[in-house]
Short mmCIF file of C-alpha atoms and ligand atoms in Angstrom, two decimals:
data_model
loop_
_atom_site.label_atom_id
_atom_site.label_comp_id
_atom_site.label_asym_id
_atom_site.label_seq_id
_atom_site.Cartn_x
_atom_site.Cartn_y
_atom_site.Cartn_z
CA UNK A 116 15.01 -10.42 -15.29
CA UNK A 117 13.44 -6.29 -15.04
CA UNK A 118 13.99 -5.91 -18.87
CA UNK A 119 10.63 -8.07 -18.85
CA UNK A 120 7.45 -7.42 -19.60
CA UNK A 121 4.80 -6.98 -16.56
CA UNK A 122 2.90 -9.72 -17.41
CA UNK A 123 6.01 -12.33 -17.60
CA UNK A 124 7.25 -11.06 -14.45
CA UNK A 125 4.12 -11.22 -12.12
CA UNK A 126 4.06 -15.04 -13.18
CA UNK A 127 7.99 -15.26 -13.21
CA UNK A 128 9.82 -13.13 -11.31
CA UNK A 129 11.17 -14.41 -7.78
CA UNK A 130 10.22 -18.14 -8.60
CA UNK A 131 12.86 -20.19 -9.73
CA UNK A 132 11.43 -24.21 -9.98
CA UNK A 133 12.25 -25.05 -6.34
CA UNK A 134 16.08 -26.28 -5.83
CA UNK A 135 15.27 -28.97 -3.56
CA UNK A 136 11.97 -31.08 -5.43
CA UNK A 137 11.93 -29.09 -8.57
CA UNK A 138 8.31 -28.41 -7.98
CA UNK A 139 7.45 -25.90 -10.56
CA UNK A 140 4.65 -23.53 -8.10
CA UNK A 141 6.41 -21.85 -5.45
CA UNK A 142 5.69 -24.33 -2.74
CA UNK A 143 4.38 -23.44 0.66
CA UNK A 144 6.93 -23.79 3.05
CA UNK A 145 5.03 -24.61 6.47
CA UNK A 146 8.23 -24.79 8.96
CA UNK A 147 9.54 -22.41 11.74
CA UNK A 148 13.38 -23.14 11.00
CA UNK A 149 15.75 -24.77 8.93
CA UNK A 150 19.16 -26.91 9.34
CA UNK A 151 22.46 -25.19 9.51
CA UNK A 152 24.97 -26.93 7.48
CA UNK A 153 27.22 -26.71 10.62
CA UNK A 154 28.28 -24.28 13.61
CA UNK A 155 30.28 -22.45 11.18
CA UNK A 156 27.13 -21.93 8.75
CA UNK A 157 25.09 -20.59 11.52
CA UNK A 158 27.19 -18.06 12.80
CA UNK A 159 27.82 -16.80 9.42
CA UNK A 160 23.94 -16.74 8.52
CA UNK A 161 23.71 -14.38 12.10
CA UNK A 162 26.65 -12.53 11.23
CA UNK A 163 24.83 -11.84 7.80
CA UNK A 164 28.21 -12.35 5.93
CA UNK A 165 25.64 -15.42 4.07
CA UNK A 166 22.20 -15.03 3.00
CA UNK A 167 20.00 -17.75 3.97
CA UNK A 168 17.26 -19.51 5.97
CA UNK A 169 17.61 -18.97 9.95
CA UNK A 170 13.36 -18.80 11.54
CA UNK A 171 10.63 -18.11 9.74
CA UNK A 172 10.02 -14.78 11.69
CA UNK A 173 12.71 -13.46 10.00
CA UNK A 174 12.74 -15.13 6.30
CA UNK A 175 10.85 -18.05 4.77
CA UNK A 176 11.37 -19.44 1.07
CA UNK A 177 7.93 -18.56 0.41
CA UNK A 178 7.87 -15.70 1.86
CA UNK A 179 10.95 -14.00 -0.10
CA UNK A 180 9.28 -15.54 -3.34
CA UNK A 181 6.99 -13.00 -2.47
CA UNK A 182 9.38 -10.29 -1.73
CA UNK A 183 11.20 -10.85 -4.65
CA UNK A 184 8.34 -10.72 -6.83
CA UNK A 185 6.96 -7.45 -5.50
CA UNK A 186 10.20 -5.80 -5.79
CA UNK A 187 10.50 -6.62 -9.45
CA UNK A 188 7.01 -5.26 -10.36
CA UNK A 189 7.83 -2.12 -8.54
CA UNK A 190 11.07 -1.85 -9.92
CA UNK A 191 12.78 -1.45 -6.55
CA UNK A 192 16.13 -3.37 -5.16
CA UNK A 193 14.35 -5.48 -2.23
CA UNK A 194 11.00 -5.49 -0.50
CA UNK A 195 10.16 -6.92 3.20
CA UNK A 196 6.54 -8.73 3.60
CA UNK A 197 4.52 -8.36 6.89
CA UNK A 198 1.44 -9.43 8.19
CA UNK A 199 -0.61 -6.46 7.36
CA UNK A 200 -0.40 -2.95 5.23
CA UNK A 201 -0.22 -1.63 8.59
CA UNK A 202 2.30 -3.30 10.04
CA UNK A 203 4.53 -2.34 6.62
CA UNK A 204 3.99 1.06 7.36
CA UNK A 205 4.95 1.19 11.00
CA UNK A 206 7.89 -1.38 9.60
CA UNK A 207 8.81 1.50 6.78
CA UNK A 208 9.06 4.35 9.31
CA UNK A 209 10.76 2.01 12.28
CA UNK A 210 13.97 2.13 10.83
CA UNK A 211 13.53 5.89 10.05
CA UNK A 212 12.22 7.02 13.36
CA UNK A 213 13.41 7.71 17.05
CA UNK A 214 10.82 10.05 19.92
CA UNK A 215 10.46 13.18 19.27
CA UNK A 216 10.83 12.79 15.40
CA UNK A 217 7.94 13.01 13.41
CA UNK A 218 6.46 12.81 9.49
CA UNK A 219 4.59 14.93 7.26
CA UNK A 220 1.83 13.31 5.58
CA UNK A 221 -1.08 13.78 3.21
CA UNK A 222 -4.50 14.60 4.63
CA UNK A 223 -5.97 12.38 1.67
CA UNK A 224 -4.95 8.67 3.48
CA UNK A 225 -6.56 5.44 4.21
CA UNK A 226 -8.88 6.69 7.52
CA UNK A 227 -6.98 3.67 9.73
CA UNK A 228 -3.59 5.13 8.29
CA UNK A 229 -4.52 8.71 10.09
CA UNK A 230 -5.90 6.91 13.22
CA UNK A 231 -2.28 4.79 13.13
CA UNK A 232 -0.34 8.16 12.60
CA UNK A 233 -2.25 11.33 14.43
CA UNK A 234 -2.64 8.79 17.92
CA UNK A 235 -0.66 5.31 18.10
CA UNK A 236 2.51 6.64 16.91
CA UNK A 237 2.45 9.23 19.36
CA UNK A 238 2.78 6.41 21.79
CA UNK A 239 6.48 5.94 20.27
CA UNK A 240 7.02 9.30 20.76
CA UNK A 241 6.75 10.04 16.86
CA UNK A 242 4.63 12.27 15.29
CA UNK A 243 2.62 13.22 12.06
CA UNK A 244 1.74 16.78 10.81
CA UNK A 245 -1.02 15.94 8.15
CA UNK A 246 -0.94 18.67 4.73
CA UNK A 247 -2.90 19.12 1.74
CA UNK A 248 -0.29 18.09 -0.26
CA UNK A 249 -1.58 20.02 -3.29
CA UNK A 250 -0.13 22.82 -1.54
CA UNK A 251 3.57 22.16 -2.26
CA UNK A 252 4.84 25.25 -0.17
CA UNK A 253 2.83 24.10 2.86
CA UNK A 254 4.28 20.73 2.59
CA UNK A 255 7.66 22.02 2.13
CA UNK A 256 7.00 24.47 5.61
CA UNK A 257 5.88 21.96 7.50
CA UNK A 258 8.98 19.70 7.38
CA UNK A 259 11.42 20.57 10.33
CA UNK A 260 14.79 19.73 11.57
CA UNK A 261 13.04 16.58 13.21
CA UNK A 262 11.21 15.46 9.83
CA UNK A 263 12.18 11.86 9.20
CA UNK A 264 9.86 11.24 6.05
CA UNK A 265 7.42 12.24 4.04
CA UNK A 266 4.24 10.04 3.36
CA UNK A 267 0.97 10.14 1.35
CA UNK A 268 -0.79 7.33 -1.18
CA UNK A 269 -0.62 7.27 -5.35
CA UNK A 270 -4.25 6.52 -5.33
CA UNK A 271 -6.21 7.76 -2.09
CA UNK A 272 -8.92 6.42 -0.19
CA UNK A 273 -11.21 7.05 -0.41
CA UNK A 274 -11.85 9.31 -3.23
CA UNK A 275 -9.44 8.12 -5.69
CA UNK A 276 -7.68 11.17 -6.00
CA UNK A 277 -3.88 10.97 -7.56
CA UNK A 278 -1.69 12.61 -5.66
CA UNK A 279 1.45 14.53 -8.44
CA UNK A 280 4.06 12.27 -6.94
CA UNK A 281 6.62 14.28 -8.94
CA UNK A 282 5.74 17.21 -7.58
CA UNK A 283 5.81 15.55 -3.84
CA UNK A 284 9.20 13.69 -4.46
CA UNK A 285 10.74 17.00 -5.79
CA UNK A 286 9.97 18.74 -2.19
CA UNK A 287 11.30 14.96 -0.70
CA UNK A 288 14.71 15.34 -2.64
CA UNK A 289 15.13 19.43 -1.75
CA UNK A 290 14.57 18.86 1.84
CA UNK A 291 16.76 14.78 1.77
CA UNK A 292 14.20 13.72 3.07
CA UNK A 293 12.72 9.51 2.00
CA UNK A 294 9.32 9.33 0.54
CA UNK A 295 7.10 6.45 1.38
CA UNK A 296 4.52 5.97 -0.99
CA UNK A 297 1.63 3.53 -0.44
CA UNK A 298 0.74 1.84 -3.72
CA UNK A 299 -2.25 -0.34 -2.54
CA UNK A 300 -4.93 1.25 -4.46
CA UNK A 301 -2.90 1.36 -7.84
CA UNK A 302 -0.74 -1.66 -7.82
CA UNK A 303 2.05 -1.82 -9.60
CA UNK A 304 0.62 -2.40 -12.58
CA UNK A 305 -0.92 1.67 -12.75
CA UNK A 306 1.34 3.04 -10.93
CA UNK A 307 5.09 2.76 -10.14
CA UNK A 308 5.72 5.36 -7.25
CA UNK A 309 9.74 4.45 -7.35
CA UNK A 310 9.38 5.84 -11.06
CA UNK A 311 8.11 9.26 -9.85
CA UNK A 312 11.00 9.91 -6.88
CA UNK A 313 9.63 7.31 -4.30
CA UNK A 314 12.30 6.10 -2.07
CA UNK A 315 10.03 3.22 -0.53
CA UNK A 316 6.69 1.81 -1.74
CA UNK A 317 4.43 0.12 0.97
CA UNK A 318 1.03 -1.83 -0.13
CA UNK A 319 -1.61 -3.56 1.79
CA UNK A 320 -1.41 -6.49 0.08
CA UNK A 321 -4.63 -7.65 1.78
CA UNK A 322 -6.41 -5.52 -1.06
CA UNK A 323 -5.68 -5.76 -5.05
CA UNK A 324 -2.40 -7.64 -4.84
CA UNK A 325 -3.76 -10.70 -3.50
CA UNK A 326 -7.38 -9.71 -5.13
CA UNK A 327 -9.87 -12.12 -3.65
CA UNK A 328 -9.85 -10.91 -0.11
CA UNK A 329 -8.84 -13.85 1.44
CA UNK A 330 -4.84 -12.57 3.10
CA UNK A 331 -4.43 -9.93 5.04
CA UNK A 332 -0.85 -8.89 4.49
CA UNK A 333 1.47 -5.96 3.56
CA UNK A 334 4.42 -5.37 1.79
CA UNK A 335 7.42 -2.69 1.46
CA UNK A 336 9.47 -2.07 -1.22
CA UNK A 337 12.82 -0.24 -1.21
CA UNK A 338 14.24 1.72 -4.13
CA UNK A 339 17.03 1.20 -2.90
CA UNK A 340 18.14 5.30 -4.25
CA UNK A 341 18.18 6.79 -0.85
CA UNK A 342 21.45 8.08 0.69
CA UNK A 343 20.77 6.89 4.20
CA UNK A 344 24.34 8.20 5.05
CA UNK A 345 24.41 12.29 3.71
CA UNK A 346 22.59 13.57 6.41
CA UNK A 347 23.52 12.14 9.64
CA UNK A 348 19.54 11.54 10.01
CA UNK A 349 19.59 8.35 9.71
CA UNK A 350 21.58 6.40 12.45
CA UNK A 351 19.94 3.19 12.28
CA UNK A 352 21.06 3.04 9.04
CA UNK A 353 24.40 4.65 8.72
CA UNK A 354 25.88 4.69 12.10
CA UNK A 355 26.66 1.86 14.08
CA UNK A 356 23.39 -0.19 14.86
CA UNK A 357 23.80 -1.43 19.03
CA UNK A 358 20.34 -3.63 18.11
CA UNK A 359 22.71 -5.58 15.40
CA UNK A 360 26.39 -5.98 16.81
CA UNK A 361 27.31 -2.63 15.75
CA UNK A 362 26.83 -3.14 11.38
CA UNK A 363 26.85 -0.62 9.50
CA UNK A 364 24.32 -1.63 7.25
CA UNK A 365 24.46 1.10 4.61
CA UNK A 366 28.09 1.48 4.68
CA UNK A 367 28.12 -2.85 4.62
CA UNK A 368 24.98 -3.54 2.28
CA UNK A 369 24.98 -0.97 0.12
CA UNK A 370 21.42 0.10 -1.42
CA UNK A 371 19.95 -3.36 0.27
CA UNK A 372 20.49 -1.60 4.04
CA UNK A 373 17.20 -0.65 4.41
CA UNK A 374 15.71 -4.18 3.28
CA UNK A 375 18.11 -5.78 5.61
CA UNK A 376 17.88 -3.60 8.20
CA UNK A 377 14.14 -4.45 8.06
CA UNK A 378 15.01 -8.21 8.53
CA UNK A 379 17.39 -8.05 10.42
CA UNK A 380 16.31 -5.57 13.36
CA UNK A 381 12.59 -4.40 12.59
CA UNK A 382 11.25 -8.53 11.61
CA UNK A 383 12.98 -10.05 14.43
CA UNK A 384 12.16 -7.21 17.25
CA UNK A 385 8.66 -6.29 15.80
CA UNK A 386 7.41 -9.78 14.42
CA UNK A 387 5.68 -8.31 11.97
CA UNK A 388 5.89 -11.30 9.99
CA UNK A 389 3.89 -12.80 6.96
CA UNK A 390 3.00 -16.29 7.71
CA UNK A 391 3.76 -18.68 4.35
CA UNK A 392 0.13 -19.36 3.54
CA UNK A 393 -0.24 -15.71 3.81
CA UNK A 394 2.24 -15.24 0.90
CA UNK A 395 1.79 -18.30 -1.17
CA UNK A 396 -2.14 -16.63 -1.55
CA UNK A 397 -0.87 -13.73 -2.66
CA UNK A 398 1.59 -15.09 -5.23
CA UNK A 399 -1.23 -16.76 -6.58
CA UNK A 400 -3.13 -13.39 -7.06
CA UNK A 401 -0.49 -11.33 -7.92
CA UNK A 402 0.03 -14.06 -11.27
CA UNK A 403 -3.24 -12.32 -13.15
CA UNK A 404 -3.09 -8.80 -11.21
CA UNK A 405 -2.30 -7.09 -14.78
CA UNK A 406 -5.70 -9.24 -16.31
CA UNK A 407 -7.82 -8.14 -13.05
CA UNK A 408 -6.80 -3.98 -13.13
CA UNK A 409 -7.66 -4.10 -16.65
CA UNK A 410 -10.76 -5.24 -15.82
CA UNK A 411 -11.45 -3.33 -12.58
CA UNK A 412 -10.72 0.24 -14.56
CA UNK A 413 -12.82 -1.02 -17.28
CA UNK A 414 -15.95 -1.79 -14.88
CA UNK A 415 -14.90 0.97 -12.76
CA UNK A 416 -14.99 3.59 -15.99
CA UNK A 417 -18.90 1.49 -17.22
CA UNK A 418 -19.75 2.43 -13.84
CA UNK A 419 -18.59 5.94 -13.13
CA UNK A 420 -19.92 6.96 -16.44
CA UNK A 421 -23.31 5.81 -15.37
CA UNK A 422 -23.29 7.29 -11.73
CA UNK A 423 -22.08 10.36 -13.22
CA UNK A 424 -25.24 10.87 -15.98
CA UNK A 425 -28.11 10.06 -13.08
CA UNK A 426 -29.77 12.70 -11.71
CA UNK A 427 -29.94 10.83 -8.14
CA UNK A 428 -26.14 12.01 -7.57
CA UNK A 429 -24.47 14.84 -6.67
CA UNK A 430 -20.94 13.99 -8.01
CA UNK A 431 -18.74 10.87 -8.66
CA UNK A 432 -14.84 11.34 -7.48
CA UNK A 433 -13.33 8.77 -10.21
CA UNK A 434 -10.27 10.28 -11.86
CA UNK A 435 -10.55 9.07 -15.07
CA UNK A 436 -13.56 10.80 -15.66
CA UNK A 437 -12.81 14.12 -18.06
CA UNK A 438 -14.77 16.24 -15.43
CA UNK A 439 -12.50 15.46 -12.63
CA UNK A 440 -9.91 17.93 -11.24
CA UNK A 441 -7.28 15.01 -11.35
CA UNK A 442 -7.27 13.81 -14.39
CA UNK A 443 -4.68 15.23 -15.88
CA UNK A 444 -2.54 13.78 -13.35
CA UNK A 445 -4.47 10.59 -13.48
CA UNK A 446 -3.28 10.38 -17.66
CA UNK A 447 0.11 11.19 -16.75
CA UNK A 448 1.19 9.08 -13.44
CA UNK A 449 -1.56 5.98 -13.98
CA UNK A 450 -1.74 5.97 -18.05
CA UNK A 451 -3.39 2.68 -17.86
CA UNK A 452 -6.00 3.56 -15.66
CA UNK A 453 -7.36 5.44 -12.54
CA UNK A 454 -8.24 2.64 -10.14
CA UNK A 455 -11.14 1.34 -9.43
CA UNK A 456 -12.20 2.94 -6.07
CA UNK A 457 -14.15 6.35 -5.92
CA UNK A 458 -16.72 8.12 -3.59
CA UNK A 459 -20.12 8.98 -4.73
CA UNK A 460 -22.03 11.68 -3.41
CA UNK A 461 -25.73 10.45 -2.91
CA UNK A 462 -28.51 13.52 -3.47
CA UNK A 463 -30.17 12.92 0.00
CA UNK A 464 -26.81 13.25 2.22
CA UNK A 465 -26.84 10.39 5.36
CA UNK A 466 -29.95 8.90 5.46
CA UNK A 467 -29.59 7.76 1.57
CA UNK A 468 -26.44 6.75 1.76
CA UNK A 469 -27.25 4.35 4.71
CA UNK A 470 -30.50 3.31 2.57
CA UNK A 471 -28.48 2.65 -0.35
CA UNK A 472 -26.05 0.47 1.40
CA UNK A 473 -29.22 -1.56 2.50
CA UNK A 474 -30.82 -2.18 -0.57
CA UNK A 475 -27.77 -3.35 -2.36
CA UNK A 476 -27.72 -6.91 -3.36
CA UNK A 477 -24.67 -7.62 -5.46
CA UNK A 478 -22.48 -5.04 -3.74
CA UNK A 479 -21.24 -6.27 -0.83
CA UNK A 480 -21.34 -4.01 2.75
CA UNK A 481 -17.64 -4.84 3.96
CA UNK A 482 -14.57 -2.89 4.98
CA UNK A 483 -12.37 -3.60 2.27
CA UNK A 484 -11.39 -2.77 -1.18
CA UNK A 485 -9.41 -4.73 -3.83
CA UNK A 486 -11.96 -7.79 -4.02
CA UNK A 487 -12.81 -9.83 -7.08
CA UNK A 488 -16.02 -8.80 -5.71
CA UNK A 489 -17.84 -5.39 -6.00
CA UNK A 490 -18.08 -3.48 -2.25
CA UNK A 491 -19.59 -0.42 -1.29
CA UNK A 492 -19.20 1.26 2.05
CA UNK A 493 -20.32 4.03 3.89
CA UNK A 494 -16.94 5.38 5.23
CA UNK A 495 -18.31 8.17 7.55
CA UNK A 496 -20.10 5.77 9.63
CA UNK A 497 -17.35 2.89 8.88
CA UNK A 498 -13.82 3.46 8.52
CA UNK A 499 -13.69 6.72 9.07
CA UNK A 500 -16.12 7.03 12.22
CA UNK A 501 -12.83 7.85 14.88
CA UNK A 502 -12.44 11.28 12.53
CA UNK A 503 -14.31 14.45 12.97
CA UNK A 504 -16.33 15.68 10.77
CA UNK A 505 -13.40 18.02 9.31
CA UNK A 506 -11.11 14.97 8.95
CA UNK A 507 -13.75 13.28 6.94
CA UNK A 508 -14.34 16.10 4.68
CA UNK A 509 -10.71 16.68 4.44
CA UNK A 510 -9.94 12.85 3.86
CA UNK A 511 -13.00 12.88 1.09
CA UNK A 512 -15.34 10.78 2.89
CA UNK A 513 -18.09 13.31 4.07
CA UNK A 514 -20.92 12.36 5.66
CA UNK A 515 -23.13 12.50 2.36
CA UNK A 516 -20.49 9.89 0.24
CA UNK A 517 -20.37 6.41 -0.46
CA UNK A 518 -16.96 4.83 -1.19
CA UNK A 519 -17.30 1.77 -4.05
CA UNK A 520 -14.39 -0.89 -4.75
CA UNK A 521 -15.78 -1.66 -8.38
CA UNK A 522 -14.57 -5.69 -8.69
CA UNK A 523 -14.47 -7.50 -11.88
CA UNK A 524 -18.07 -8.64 -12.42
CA UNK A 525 -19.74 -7.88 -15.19
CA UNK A 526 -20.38 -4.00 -15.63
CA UNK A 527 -24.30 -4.38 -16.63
CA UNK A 528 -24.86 -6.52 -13.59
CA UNK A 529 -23.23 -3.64 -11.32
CA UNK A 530 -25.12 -0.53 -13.13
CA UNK A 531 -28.78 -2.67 -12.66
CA UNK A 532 -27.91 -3.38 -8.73
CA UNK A 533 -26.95 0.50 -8.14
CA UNK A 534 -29.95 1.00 -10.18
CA UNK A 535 -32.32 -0.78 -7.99
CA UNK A 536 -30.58 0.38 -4.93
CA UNK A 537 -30.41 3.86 -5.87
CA UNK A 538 -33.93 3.83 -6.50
CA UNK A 539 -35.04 2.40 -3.04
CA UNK A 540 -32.65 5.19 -1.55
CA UNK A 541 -33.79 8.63 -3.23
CA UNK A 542 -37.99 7.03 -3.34
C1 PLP B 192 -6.23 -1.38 3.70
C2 PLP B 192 -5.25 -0.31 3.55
C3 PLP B 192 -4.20 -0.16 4.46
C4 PLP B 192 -4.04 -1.07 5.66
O1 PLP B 192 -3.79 -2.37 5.24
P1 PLP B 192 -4.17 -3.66 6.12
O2 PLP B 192 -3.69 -4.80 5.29
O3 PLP B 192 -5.66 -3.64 6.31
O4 PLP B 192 -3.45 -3.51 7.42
C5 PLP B 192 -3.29 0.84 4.25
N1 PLP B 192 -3.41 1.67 3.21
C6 PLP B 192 -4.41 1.57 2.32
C7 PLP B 192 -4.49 2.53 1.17
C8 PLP B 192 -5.36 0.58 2.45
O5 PLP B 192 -6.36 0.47 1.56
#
């Protein structure tokens, strides 16, 4: 089934007509819990020694079309959905983590991801040291003997920088450590982390994935590469789990451990789940996401350009643009194109960014990205308000920046609304 093409599998892959009616779409399965055959059944469904359906918090039909689908775009062994991109990444670390353990991550994140990991987790007793993570040497200093994993994005908000995930997963592998790459600004179809080193891939699939902004949901995706057992690290994993009768689950599942361990302990204590709805709009989505990036990096290039040439701006952060101090790496690790997300730096700092955001009429003023629909927002004041002004500089979304999701309009349309808008700001 991976020997095909990208565009066969996002239609195909993990949707088999459906064994019971023969109903061609993956049907939504709306129920809480299925039949076991008999007593015998059941007990071997908990004992996982058969894969099947038990309660929807842990698996649904729909659900694991979903899964499957995800994990065949990113080319990894099995995926888990969950209700949100944050709930995937608290779901990719659970399994990882214990108190007093703690991450390194890239300052250059999603501003909720560095709210989630420099305060919540703390509440776990985990930790996060943030690094530049063009600085290889601090990134490799900064892991300890209580490191667990290693974490940044492909694609970051906001600036749509690329981070040189082969140069990231190199450090990973020398210090055995996992690295959790989140996808959800490239998709799959520009960028395949597991390709580069990543050991798991996590995506909001509330953003390009489901493409409409209609699902808020999230997704990991394990490479299924990692040897959870080499350095004693990893208990949940490799030594007897007490939250799952004592399994093994690398030494018993092999490279799928960490996707069932994810079921199996993280779904059913966490209840992180994706409800079926949830998933079924996604699938939906995900069955033109190749047609929609090609058209989101074609607008987002029309637009860029454009920004780029008017004297009203200070700089534009999109790396495909020659001028750009990523992208080479852009060429190399997202050949097909660098996103469609970027920060513009409005001459006029604050106060025209806020006017610019008023006077917009196509662009939408939203917190979120990944829409059929173009949306602009002004992060410092938004998203990244709980930061200081350091963090925001350091996570690219200074006070004097707009971010812009550039949807799949048409790219004339766009340029004449920033136009307008642009003119009303800088009068
Ligand atoms: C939106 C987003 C998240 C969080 O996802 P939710 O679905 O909103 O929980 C995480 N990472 C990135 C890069 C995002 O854009």
């Amino acid at each position: 089934m991976t020997d095909q093409a990208f565009d066969t599998l996002q239609i195909h892959a993990g949707a088999e007509p459906d064994p019971a009616t023969g109903a061609r779409q993956v049907p939504i399965y709306q129920t809480t819990s299925y039949v076991f055959k008999d007593a015998d059944h059941a007990a071997r469904l908990f004992g996982l020694q058969e894969v099947g359906y038990i309660y929807s918090r842990l698996t649904n039909p729909t659900v694991s079309a979903l899964a499957a689908r995800v994990a065949a775009l990113e080319g990894g062994v099995g995926a888990v959905c969950c209700s949100s991109g944050h709930a995937a990444q608290i779901m990719a670390l659970f399994p990882l983590m214990g108190p007093g353990l703690n991450i390194v991550a890239s300052t250059r994140l999603y501003g909720g991801t560095i709210t989630q990991f420099s305060q919540t987790i703390k509440r776990f007793g985990w930790s996060c040291t943030f690094v530049d993570f063009d600085d290889l040497a601090a990134l490799e200093a900064a892991v300890d003997d209580n490191t667990r994993a290693i974490f940044c994005e492909s694609i970051s908000n906001p600036g749509g920088y690329i981070t040189d995930l082969p140069a990231v997963a190199a450090v990973a592998n020398k210090v055995g450590l996992p690295l959790i790459v989140d996808n959800t600004l490239a998709s799959p179809y520009l960028c395949r982390p597991i390709e580069h080193g990543a050991t798991l891939v996590v995506h909001s699939a509330t953003k390009y994935l489901t493409g409409n902004g209609t699902v808020t949901g999230g997704v990991i995706v394990d490479s299924g590469k990692f040897d959870w057992s080499a350095s004693g690290k990893f208990p949940s994993l490799s030594a007897p789990e007490p939250a799952y009768h004592g399994l093994k689950f690398h030494e018993a599942l092999g490279p799928m451990a960490f996707t069932f361990h994810s079921i199996a302990v993280g779904l059913r204590d966490l209840g992180m789940t994706m409800n079926p709805q949830g998933a079924h709009y996604t699938l939906m989505g995900i069955e033109t996401l190749s047609l929609r990036m090609d058209k989101h990096v074609a607008n987002a290039k029309a637009v860029a350009e454009w920004l780029a040439k008017d004297p009203r701006i200070d700089f534009v952060t999109w790396a495909g643009l020659p001028s750009s101090p990523w992208h080479e790496r852009a060429e190399r690790l997202c050949p097909k194109g660098a996103g469609a997300l970027f920060t513009v730096a409005v001459k006029g700092g604050y106060e025209a960014c806020v006017k610019l955001v008023n006077n917009l009429k196509l662009f939408s003023h939203v917190a979120n990205l990944g829409d059929a629909r173009s949306l602009i927002i002004h992060s410092a004041s938004t998203t990244h308000r709980q930061l200081t002004e350091e963090q925001q500089i350091k996570a690219g979304a200074a006070p004097n920046v707009v971010r812009l999701s550039i949807g799949i309009e048409n790219a004339a349309d766009l340029i004449a609304d920033l136009d307008q808008a642009l003119a009303a700001a800088t009068a």
